[in-house]
mmCIF file of C-alpha atoms in Angstrom:
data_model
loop_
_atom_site.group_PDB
_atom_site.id
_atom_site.type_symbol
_atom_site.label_atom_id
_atom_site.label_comp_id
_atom_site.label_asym_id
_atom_site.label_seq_id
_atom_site.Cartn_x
_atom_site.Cartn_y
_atom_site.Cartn_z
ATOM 1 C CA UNK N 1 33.623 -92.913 -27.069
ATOM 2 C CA UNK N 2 35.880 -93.026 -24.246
ATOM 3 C CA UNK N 3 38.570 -95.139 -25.089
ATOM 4 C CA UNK N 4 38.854 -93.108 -28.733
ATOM 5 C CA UNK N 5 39.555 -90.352 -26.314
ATOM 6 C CA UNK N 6 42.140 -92.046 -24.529
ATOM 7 C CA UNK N 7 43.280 -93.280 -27.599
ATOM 8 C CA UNK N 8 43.894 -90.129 -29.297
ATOM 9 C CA UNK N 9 45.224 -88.587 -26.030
ATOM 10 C CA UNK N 10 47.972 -91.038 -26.382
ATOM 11 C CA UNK N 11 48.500 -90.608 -29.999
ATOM 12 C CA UNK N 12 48.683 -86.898 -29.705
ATOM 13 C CA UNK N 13 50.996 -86.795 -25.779
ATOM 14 C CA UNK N 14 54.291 -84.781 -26.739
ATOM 15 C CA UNK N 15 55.903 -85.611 -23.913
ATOM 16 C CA UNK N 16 58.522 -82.829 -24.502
ATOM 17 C CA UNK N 17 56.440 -80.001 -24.581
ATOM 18 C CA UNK N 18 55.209 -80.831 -20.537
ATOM 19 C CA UNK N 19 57.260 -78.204 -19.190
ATOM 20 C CA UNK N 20 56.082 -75.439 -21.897
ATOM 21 C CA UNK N 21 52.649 -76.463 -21.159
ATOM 22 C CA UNK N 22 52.881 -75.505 -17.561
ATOM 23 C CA UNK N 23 54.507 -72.300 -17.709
ATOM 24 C CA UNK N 24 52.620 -68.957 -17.310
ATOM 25 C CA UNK N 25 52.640 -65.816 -19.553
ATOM 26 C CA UNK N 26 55.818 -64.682 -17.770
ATOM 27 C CA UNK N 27 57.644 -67.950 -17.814
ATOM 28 C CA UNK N 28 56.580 -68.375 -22.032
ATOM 29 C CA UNK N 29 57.925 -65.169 -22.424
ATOM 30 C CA UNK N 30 61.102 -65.334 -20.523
ATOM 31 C CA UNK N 31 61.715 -68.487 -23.015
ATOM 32 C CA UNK N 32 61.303 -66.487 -26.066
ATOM 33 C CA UNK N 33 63.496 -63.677 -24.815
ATOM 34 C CA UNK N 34 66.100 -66.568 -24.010
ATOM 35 C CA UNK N 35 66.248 -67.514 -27.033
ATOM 36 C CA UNK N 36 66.438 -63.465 -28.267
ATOM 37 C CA UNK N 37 69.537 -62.913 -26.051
ATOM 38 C CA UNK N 38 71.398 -66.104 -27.756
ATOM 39 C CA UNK N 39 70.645 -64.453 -30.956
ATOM 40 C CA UNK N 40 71.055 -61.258 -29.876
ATOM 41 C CA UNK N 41 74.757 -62.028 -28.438
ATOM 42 C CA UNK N 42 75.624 -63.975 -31.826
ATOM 43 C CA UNK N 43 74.487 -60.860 -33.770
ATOM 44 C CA UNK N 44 76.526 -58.182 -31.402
ATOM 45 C CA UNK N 45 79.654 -60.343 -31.366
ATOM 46 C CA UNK N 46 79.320 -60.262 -35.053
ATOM 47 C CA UNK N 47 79.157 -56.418 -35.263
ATOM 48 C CA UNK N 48 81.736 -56.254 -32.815
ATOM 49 C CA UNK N 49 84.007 -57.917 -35.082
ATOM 50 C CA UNK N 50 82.941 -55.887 -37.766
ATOM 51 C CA UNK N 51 83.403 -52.345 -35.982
ATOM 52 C CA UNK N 52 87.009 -53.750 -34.824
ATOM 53 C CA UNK N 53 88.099 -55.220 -37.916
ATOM 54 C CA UNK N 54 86.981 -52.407 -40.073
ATOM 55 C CA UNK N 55 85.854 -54.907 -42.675
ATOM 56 C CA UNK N 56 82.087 -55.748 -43.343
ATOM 57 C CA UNK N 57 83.004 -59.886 -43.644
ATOM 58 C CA UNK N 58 85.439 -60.498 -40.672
ATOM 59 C CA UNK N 59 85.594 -63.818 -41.185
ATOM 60 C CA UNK N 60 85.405 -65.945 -44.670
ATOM 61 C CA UNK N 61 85.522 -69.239 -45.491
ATOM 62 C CA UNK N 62 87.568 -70.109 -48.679
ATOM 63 C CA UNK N 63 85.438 -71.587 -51.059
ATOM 64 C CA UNK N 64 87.727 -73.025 -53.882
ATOM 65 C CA UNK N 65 91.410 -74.212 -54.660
ATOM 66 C CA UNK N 66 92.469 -71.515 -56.279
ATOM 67 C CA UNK N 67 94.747 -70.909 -53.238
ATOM 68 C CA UNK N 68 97.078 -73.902 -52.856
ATOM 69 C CA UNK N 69 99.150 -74.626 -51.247
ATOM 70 C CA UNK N 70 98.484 -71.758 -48.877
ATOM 71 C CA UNK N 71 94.837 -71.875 -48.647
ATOM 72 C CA UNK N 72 92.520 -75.010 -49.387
ATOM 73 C CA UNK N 73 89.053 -75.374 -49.717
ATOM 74 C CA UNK N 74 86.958 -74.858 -45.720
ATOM 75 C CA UNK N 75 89.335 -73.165 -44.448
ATOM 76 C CA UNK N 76 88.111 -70.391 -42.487
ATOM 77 C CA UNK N 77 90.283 -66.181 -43.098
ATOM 78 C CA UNK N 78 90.211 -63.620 -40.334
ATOM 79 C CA UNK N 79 89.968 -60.529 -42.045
ATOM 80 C CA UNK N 80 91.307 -57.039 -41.265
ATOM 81 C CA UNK N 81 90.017 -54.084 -43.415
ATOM 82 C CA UNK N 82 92.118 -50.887 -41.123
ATOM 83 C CA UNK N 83 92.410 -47.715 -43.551
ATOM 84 C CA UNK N 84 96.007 -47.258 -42.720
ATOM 85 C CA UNK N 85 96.894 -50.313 -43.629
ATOM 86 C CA UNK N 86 98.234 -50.078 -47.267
ATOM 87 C CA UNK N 87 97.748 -52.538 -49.492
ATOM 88 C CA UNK N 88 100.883 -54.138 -50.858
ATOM 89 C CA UNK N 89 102.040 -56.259 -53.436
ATOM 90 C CA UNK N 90 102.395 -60.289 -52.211
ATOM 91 C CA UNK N 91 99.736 -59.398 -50.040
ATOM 92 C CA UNK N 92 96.331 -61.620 -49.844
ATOM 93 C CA UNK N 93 93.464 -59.960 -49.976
ATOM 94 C CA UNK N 94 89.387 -60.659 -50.276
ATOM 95 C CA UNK N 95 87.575 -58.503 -52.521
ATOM 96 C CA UNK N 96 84.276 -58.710 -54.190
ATOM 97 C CA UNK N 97 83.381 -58.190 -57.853
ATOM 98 C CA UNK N 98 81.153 -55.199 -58.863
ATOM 99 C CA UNK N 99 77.561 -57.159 -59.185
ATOM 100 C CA UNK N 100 78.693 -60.701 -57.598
ATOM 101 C CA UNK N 101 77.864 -61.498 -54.404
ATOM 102 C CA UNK N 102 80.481 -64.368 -52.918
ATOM 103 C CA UNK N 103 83.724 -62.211 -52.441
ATOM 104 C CA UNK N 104 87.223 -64.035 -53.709
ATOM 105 C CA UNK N 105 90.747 -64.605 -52.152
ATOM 106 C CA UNK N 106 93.866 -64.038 -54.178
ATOM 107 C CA UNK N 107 97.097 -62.637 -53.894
ATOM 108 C CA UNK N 108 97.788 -59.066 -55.186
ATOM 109 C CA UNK N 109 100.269 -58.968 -58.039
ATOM 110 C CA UNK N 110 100.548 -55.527 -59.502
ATOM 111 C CA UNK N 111 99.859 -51.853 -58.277
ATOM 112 C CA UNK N 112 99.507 -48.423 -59.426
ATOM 113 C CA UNK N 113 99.702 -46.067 -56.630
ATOM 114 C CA UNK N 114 98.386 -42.143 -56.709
ATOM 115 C CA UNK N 115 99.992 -39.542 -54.624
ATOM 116 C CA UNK N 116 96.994 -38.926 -52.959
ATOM 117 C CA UNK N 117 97.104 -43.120 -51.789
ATOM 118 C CA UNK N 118 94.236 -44.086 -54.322
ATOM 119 C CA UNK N 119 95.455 -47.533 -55.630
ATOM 120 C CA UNK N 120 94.419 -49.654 -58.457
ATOM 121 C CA UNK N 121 95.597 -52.920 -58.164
ATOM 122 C CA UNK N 122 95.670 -56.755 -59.865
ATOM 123 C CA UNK N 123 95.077 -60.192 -58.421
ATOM 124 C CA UNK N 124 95.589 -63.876 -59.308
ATOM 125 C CA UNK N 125 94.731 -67.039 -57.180
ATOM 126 C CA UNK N 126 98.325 -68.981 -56.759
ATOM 127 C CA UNK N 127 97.081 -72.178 -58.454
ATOM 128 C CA UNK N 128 95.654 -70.272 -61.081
ATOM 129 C CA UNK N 129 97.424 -70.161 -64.103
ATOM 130 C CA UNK N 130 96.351 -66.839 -65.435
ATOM 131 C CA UNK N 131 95.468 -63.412 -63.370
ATOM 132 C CA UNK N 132 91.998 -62.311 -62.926
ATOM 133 C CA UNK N 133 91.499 -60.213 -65.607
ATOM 134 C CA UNK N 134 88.988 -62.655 -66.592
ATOM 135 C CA UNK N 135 86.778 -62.742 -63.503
ATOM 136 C CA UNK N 136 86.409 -58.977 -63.324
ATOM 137 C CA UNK N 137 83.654 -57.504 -64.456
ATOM 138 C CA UNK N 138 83.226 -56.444 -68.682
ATOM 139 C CA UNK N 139 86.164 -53.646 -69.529
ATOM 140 C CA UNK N 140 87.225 -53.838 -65.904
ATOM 141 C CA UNK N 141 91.142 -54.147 -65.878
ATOM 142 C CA UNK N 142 91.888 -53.150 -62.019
ATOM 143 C CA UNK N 143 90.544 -53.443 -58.639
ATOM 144 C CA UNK N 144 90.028 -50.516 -56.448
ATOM 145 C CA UNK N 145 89.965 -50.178 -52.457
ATOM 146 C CA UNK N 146 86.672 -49.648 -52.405
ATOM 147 C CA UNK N 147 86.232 -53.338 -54.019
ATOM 148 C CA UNK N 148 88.407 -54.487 -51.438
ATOM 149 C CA UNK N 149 86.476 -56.803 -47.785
ATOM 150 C CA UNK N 150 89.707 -57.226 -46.207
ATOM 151 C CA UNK N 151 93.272 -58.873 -45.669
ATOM 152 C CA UNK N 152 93.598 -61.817 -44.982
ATOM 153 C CA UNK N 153 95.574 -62.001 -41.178
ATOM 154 C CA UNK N 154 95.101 -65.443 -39.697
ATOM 155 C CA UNK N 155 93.567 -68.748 -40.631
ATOM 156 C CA UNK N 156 91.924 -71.760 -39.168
ATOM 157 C CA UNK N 157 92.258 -74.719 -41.531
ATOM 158 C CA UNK N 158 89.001 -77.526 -41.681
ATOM 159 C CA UNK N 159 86.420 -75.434 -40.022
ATOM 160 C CA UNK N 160 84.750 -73.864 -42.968
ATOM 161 C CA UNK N 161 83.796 -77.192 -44.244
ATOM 162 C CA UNK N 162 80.559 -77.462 -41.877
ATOM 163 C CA UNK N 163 79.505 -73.910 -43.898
ATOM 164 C CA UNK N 164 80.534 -75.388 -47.379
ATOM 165 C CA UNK N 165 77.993 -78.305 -46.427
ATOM 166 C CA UNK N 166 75.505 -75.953 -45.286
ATOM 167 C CA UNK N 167 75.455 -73.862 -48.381
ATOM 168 C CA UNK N 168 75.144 -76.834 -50.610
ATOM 169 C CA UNK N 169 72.264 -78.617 -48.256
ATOM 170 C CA UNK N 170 70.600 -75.867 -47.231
ATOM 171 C CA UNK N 171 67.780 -78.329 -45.814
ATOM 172 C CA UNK N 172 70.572 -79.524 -43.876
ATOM 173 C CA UNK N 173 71.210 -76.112 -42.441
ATOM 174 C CA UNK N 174 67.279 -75.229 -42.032
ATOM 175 C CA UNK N 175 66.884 -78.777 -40.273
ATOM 176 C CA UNK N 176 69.738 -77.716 -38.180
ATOM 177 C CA UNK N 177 68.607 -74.189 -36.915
ATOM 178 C CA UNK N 178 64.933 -75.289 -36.106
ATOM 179 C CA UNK N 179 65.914 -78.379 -34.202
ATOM 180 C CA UNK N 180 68.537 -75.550 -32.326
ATOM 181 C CA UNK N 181 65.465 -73.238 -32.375
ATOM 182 C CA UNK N 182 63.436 -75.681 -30.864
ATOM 183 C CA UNK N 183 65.673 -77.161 -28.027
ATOM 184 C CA UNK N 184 66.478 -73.539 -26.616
ATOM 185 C CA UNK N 185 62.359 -72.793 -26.643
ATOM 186 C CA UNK N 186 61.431 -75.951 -24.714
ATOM 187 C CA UNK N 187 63.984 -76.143 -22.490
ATOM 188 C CA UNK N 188 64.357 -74.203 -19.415
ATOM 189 C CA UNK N 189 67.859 -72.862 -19.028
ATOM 190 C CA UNK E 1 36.276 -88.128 -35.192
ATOM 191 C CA UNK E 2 38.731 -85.303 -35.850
ATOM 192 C CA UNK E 3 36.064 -82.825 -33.560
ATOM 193 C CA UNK E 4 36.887 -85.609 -30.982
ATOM 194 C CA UNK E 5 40.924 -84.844 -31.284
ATOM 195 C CA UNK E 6 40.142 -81.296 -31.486
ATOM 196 C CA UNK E 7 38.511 -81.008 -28.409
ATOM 197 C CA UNK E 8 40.789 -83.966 -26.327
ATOM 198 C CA UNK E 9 44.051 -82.020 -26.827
ATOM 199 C CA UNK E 10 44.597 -79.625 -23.783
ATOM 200 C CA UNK E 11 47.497 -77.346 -23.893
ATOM 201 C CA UNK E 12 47.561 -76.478 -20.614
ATOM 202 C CA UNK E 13 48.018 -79.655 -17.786
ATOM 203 C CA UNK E 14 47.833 -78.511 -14.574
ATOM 204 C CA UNK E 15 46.620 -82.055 -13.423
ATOM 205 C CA UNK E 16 49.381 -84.205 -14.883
ATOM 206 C CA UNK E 17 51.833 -85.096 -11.932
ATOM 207 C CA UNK E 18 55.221 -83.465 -12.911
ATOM 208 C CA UNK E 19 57.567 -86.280 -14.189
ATOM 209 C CA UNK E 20 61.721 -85.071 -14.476
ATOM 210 C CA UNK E 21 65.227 -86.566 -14.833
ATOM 211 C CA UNK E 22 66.088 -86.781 -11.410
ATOM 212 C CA UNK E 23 69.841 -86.380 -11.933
ATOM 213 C CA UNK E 24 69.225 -83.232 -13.710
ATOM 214 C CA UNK E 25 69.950 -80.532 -10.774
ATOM 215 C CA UNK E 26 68.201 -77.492 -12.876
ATOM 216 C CA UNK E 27 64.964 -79.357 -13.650
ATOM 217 C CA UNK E 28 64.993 -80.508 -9.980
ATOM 218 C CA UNK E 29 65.034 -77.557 -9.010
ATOM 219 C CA UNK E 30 62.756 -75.616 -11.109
ATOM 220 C CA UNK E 31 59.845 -78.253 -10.631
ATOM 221 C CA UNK E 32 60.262 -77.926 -6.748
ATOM 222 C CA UNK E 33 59.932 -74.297 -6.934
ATOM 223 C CA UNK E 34 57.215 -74.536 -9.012
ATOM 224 C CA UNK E 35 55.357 -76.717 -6.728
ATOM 225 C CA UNK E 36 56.295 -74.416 -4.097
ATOM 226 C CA UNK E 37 55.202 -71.741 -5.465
ATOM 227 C CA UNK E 38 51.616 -74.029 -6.178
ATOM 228 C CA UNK E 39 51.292 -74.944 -2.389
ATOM 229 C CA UNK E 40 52.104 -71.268 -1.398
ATOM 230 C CA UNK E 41 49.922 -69.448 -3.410
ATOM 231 C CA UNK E 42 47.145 -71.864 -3.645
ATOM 232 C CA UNK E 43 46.508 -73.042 0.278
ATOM 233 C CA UNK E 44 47.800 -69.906 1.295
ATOM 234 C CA UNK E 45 46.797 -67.523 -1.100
ATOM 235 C CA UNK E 46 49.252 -65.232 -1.166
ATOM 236 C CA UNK E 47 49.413 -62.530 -4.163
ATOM 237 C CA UNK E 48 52.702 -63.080 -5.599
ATOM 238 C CA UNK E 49 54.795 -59.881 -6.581
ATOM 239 C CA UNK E 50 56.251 -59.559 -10.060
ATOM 240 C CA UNK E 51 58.189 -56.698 -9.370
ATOM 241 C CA UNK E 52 61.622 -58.560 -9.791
ATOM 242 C CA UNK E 53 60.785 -60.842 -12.659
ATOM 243 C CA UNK E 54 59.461 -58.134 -14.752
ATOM 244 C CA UNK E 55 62.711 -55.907 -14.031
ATOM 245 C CA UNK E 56 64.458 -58.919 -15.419
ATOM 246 C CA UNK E 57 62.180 -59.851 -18.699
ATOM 247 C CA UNK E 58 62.479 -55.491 -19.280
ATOM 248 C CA UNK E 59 66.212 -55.235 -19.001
ATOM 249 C CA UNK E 60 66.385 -58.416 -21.409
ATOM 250 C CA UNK E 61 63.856 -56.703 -23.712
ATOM 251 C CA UNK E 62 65.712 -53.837 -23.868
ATOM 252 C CA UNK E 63 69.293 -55.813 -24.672
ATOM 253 C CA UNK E 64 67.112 -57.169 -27.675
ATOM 254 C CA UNK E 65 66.044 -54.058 -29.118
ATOM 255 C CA UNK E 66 69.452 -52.724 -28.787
ATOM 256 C CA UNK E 67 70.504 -55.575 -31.359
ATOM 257 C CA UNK E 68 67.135 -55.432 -33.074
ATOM 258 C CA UNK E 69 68.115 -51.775 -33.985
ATOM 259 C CA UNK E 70 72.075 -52.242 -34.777
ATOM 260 C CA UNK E 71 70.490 -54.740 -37.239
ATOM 261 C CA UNK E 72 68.391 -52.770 -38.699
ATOM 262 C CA UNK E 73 69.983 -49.475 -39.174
ATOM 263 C CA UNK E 74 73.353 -51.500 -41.010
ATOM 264 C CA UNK E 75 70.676 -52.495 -43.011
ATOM 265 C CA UNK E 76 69.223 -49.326 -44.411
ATOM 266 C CA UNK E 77 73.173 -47.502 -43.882
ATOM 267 C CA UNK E 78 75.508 -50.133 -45.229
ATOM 268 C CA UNK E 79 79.292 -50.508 -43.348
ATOM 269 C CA UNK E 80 80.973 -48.177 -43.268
ATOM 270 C CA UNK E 81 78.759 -45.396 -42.075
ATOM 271 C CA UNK E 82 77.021 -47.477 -39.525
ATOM 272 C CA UNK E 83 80.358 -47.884 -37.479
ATOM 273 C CA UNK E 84 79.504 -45.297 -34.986
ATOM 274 C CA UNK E 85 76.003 -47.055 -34.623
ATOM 275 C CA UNK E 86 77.079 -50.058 -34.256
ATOM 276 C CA UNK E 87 79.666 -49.110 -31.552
ATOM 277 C CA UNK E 88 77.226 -47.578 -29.455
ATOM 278 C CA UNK E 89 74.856 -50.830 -29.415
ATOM 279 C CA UNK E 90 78.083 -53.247 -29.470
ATOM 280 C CA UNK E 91 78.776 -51.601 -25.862
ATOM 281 C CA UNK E 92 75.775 -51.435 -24.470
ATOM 282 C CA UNK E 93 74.489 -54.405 -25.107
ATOM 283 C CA UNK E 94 76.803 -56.039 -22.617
ATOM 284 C CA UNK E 95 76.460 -53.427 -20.123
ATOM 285 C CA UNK E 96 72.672 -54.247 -20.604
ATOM 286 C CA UNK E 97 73.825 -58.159 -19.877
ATOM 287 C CA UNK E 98 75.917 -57.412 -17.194
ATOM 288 C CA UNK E 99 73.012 -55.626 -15.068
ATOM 289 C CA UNK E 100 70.789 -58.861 -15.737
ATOM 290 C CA UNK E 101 74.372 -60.579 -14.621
ATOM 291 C CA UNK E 102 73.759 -58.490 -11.270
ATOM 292 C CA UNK E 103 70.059 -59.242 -10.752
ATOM 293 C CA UNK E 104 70.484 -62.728 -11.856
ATOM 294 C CA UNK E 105 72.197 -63.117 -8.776
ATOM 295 C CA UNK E 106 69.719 -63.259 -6.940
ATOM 296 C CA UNK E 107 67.905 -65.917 -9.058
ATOM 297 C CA UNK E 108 67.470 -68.038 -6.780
ATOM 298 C CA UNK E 109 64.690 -66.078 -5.591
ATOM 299 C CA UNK E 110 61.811 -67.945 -7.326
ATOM 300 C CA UNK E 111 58.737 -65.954 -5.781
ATOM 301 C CA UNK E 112 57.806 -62.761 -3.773
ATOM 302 C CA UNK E 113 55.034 -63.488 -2.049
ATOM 303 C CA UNK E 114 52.526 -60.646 -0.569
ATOM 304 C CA UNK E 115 50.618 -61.133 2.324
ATOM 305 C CA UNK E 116 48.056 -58.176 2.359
ATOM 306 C CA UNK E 117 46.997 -56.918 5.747
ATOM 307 C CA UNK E 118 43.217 -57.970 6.215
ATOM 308 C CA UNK E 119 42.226 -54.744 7.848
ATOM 309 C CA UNK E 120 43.473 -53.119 4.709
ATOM 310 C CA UNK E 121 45.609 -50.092 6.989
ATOM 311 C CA UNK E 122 48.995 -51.435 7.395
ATOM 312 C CA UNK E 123 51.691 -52.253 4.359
ATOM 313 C CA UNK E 124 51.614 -55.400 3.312
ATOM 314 C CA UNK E 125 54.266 -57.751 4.290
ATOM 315 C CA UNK E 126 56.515 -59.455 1.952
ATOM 316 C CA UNK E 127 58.474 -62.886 2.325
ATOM 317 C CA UNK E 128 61.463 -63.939 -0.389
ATOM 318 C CA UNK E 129 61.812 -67.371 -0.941
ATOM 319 C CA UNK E 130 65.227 -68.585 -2.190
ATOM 320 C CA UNK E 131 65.970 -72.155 -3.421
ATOM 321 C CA UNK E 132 69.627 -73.789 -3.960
ATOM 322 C CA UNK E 133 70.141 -77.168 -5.105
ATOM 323 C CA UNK E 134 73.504 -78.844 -4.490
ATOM 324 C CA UNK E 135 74.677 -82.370 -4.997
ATOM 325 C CA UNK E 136 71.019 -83.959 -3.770
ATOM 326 C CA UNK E 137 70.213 -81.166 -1.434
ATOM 327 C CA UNK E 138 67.436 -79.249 -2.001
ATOM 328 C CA UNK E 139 67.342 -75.783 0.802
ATOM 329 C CA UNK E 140 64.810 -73.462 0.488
ATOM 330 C CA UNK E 141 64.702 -70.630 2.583
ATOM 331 C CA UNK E 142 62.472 -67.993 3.702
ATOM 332 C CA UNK E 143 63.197 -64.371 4.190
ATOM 333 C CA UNK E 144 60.421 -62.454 5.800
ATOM 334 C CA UNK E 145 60.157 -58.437 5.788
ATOM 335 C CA UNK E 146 57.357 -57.159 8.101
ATOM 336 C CA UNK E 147 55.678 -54.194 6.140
ATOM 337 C CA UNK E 148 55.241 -52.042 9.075
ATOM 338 C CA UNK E 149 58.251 -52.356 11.313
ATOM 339 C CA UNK E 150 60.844 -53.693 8.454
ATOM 340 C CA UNK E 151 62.230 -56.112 10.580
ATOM 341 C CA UNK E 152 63.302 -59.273 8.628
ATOM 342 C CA UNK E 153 63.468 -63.126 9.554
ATOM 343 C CA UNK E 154 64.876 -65.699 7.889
ATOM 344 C CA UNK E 155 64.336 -69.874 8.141
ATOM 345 C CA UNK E 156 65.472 -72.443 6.301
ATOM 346 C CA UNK E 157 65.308 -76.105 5.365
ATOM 347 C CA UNK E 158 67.241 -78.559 3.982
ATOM 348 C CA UNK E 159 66.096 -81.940 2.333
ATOM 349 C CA UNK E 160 67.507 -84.348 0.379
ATOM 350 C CA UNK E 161 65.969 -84.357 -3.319
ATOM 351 C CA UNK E 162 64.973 -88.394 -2.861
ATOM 352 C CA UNK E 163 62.388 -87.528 -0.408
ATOM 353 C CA UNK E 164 60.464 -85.981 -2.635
ATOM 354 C CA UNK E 165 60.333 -87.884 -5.664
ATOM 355 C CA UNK E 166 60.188 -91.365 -6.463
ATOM 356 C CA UNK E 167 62.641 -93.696 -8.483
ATOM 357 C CA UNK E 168 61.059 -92.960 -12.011
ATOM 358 C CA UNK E 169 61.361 -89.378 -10.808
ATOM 359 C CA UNK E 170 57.555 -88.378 -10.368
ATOM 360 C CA UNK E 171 57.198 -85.452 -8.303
ATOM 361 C CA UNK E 172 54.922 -86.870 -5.157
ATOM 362 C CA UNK E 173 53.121 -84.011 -4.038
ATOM 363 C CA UNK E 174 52.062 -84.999 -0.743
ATOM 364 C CA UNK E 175 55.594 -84.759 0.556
ATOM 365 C CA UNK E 176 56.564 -81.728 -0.658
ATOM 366 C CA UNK E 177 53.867 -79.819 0.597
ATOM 367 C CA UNK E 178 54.373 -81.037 3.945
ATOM 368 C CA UNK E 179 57.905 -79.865 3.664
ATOM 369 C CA UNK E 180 56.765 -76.736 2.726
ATOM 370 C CA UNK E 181 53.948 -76.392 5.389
ATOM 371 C CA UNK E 182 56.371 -77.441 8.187
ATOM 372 C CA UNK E 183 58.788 -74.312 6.880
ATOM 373 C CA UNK E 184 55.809 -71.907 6.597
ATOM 374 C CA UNK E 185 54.138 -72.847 10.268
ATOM 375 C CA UNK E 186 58.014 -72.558 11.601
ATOM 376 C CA UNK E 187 57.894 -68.856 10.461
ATOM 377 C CA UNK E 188 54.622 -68.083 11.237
ATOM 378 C CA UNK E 189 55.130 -69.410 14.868
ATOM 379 C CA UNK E 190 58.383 -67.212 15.572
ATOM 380 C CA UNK E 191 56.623 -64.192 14.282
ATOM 381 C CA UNK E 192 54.030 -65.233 17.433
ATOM 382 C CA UNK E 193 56.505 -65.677 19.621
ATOM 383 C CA UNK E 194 58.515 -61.896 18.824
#
């Protein structure tokens, strides 16, 4: 009887977890709050950006070619979405499509322009061969401001790759955050 | 069998000598304050005072809500009308940080002890004990407030860390309480002697 004991003892020691297992209530708790702060602070940087920028995606990563030579796929946009900033032709800008989720980045080749500063406006991706009429959504023919996420002010080439290989392993990515998860937890600062 | 496992796994292990990197400064640290904190309250009994260390876990609570609650309300109010919302918690939330930046430096208290009065009449008396670790060092020191006449003492002692633990980097108890003990009687002596 004993040495199954000792044997399953063994089996079952996660070394690891020796410093969880001693803490008190107060010390458990101060982990899981640690670990609410570095989420926290990610989070409020985020919104930060957002309230700055003005735009609700501060920072995108460019998903496809349809940029080159300017912008290739991973690399990661800093957005700017300021109200007096008018939107002009040449310009690049990200917008989303009414009813689609991931938001696009082309350059903006036509506008109409109201008195009162409503615009509507047309894009096309500068390896694409034909403007995108064809990505907008059934009987749409222009974009408006209120489609628009932001322009495009400065760019980080590379970097977006590690979210392009996130998106399309998302086990990757889940692996990732719970081993992160996990570390911060157990470990005491 | 599986009853057997059941019952064999402990969570907590209060018995199990403490076992560390010993080039890691913070974990030599925090497992000599723990044991400190052991040989204080246990063959001293003091009460220990949580006073500081739940002023720190409810300022970081707070900081967390404030995010909790930006999150939530540009939830229900998408972007644009949450701006003002957002600001608000964006700026606090540091100031919130920056407070625990202030208490945090005194972090290296690790424990407040109490020391009631056995008559039960006067205020209790309260001792601070602070612990630095630098290079192979280890200092703790003492800072004792007399409840009645608020005078305060302070002693201190300095080890090296490779006293204490042995090359695999097992904490060896024995040592460290003596350590501790010698500190503690040092204190209690001068407070004689005033």
């Amino acid at each position: 009887m004993s040495f199954q004991k000792t044997l399953t003892r063994r089996m079952l020691s996660l070394d690891f977890l020796d410093d969880v297992r001693r803490m008190n209530k107060r010390q458990l708790y101060y982990q899981v709050l640690n670990f609410g702060m570095i989420v926290s602070s990610a989070l409020m940087i985020w919104k930060g950006l957002m309230v700055v920028t003005g735009s609700e995606s501060p920072i995108v990563v460019v998903l496809s070619g349809s940029m080159e030579p300017a912008f290739h796929r991973g690399d990661l946009l800093f957005l700017t979405n300021r109200v007096e900033d008018p939107i002009r032709v040449g310009e690049i800008v990200v917008f989303r499509i009414e009813g689609r989720e991931i938001p696009i980045v082309h350059r903006v080749l036509k506008i109409h322009e109201k008195e009162n500063g409503d615009i509507k406006f047309l894009t096309k991706g500068d390896n694409n061969a034909v403007d995108d009429r064809g990505l907008y959504k059934q009987g749409q023919h222009w974009l408006e401001k209120k489609d628009v996420v932001g322009r495009a002010r400065g760019f980080v080439p590379y970097i977006g790759i590690v979210t392009i290989l996130m998106n399309d392993y998302p086990k990757f990515k889940y692996a990732v955050l719970f081993l992160l998860g996990l570390f911060v937890l157990v470990h005491r600062e | 069998m599986l009853l057997t496992i059941v019952i064999c796994f402990q969570w907590r292990i209060d018995e199990k000598p403490v076992k560390i990197d010993k080039w890691d400064g913070a974990a030599v640290k925090n497992s000599l304050d723990d044991a400190a904190k052991k040989v204080l309250l246990e063959k001293y009994g003091y009460a220990e005072n949580f006073n500081l260390v739940d002023g720190r876990l409810l300022i970081c609570t707070i900081s967390c809500l404030f995010a909790i609650v930006a999150l939530i309300w540009d939830f229900l109010h998408p972007f644009p009308e949450s701006k003002p919302v957002l600001a608000i918690c964006v700026i606090s939330y540091p100031f919130m940080g920056n407070t625990m930046l202030l208490l945090f430096l005194s972090n290296n208290i690790f424990l407040v002890s109490v020391q009631k009065d056995p008559a039960g009449m006067d205020p209790d008396h309260t001792c601070q004990w602070l612990s630095n670790v630098f290079f192979l060092f280890y200092t703790l020191r003492v800072s004792f407030t007399d409840g009645k006449s608020k005078h305060s003492r302070e002693q201190e002692i300095t080890k090296s860390v490779g006293a204490f633990f042995d090359e695999n980097g097992t904490l060896v108890m024995d040592q460290f309480e003596k350590c501790v003990s010698k500190l503690h009687d040092t204190l209690a002596t001068e407070k004689k002697t005033k």
